[in-house]
Short mmCIF file of C-alpha atoms in Angstrom, two decimals:
data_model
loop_
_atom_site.label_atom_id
_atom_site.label_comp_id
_atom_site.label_asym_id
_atom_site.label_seq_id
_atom_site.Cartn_x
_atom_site.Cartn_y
_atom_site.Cartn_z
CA UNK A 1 -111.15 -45.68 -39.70
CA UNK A 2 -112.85 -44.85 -43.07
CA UNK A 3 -115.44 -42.93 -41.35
CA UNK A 4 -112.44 -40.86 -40.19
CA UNK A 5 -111.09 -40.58 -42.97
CA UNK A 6 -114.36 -39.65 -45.25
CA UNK A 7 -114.86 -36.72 -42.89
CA UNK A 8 -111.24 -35.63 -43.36
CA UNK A 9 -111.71 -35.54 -47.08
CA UNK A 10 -114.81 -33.54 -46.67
CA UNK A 11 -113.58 -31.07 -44.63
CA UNK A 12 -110.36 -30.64 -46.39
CA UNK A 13 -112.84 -29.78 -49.68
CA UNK A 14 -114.95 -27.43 -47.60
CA UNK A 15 -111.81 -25.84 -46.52
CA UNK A 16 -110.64 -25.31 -50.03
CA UNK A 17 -113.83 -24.11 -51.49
CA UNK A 18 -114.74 -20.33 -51.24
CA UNK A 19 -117.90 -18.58 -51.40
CA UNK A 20 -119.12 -17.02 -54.51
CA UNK A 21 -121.64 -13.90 -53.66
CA UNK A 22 -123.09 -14.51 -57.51
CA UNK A 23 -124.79 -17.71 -57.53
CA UNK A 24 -127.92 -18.91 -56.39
CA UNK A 25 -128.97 -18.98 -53.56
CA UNK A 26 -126.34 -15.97 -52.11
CA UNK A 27 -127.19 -14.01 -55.37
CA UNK A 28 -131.02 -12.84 -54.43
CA UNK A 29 -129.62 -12.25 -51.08
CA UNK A 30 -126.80 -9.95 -51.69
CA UNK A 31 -129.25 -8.01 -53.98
CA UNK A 32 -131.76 -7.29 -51.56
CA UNK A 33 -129.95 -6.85 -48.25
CA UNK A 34 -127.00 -4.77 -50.28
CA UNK A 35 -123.95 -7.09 -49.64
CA UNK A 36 -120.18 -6.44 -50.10
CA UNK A 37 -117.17 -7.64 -49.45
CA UNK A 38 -114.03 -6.85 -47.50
CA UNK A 39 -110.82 -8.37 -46.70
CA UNK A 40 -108.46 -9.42 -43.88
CA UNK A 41 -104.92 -8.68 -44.03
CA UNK A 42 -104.79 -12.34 -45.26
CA UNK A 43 -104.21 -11.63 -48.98
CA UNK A 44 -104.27 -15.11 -49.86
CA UNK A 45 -105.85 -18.51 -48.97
CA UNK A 46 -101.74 -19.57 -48.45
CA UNK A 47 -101.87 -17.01 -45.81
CA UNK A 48 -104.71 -17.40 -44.25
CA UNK A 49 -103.88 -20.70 -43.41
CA UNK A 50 -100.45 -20.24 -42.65
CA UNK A 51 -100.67 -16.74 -40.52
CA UNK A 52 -103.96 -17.00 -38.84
CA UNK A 53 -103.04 -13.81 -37.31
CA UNK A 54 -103.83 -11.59 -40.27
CA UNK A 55 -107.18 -13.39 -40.68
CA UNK A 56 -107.85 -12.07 -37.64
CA UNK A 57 -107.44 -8.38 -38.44
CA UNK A 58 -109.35 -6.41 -41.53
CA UNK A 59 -107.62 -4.43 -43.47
CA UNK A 60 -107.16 -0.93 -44.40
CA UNK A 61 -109.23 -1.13 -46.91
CA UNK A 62 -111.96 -3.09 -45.65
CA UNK A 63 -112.02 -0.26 -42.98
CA UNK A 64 -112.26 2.08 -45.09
CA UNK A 65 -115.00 0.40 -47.05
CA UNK A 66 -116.73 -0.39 -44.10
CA UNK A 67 -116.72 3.82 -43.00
CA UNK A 68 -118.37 4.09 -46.35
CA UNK A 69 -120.71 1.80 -46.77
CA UNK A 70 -121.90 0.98 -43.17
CA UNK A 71 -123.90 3.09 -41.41
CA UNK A 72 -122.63 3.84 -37.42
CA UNK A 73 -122.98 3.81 -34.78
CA UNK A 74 -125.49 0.60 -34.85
CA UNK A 75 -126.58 -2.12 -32.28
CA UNK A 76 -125.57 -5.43 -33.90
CA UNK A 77 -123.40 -6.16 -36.94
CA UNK A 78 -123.73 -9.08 -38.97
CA UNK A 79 -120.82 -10.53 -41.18
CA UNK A 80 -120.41 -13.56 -43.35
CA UNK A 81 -116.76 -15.34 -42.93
CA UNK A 82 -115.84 -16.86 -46.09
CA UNK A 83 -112.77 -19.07 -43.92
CA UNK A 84 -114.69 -22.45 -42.85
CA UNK A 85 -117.39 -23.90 -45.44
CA UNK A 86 -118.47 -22.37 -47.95
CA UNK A 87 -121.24 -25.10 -48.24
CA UNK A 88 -122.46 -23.89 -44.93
CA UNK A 89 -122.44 -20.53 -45.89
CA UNK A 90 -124.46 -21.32 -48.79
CA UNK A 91 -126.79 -23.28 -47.57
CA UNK A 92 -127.87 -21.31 -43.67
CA UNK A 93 -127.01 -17.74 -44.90
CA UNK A 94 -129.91 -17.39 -46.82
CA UNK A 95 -131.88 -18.64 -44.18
CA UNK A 96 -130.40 -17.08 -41.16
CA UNK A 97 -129.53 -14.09 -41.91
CA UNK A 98 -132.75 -12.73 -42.51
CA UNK A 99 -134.27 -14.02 -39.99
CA UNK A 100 -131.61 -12.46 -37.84
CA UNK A 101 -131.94 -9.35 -38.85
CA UNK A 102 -135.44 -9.57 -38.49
CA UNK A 103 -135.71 -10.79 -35.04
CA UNK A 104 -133.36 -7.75 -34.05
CA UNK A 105 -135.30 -4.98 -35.84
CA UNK A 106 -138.49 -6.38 -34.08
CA UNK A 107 -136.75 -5.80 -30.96
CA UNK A 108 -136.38 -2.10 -32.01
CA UNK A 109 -132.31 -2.60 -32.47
CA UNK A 110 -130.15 -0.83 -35.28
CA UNK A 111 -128.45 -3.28 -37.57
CA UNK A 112 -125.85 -2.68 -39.59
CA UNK A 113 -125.31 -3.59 -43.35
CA UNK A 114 -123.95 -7.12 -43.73
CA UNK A 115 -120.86 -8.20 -45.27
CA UNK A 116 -118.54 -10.84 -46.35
CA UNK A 117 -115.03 -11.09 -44.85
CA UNK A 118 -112.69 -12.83 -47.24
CA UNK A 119 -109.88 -15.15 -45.94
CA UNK A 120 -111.41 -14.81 -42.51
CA UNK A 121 -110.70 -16.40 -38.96
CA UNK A 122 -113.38 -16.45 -36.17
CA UNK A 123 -111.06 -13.84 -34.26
CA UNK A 124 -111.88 -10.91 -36.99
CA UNK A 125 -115.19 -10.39 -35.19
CA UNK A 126 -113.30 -8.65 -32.42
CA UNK A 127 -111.89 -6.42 -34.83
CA UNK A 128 -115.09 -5.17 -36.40
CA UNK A 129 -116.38 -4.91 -32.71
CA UNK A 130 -113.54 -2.92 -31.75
CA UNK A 131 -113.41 -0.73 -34.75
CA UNK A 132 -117.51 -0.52 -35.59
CA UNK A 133 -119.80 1.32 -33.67
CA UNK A 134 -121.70 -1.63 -32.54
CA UNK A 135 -123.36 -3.05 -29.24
CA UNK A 136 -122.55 -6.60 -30.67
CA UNK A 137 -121.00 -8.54 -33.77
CA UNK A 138 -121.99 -11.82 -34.81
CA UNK A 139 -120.68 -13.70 -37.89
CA UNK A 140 -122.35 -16.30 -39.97
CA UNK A 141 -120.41 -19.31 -40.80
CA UNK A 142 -119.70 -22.99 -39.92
CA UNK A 143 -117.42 -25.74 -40.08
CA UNK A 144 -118.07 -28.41 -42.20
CA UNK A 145 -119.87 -31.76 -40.54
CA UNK A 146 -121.28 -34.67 -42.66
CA UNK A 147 -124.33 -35.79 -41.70
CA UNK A 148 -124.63 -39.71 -41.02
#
């Protein structure tokens, strides 16, 4: 039972902590791959909990950002979903996402500039698929799990 309850605690902080673009080791990263950040219609953490719906959808003016500062059409889109753990996302982004991109350039594919999604749900990677030029969208992100 306090096993339970440890990991309840930790994911309720995970949950509650967002990530911030201008600390190490996101910091280096957003400088050299050019990151942003967008929105959902979520304009709050209160509502992106309480209406998942709308942290499913970007908004108007993450689409417009996104026609500005993404090229199209490309092959893959990467996105960052600052929703879930912010601990993850601090701690695999930097190593992932390079590697990613990487791997997918090798292969000769386009990829798109990456981005952070604020107040995100796993469902806004439809709407970037649907709206963005793109073969494929894959977002970068994960729930929090202690390790025993």
């Amino acid at each position: 039972m306090l096993a339970l309850r440890a990991d309840h605690a930790a994911a309720r902080d995970a949950l509650h902590e967002h990530v911030e673009l201008d600390v190490p080791p996101l910091a280096e990263l957003v400088t050299r791959l050019g990151i942003f950040e967008v929105a959902t219609q979520a304009t709050t953490f209160a509502e992106h909990l309480a209406r998942p719906d709308l942290g499913r959808r970007l908004s108007d003016a993450a689409m417009e950002q996104l026609a500005t500062s993404c090229p199209s059409p490309v092959d893959v889109q990467f996105l960052i979903g600052d929703g879930l753990s912010s601990a993850a996302v601090r701690t695999q982004v930097p190593v992932l996402l390079p590697m990613l991109i990487e791997a997918a350039t090798d292969r000769g594919l386009r990829v798109g500039r990456p981005f952070l999604v604020r107040n995100c749900r796993v469902g806004v990677l439809n709407d970037v698929g649907a709206r963005r030029e793109s073969l494929g969208v894959s977002g970068l992100a994960s729930t929090a799990r202690r390790h025993r």
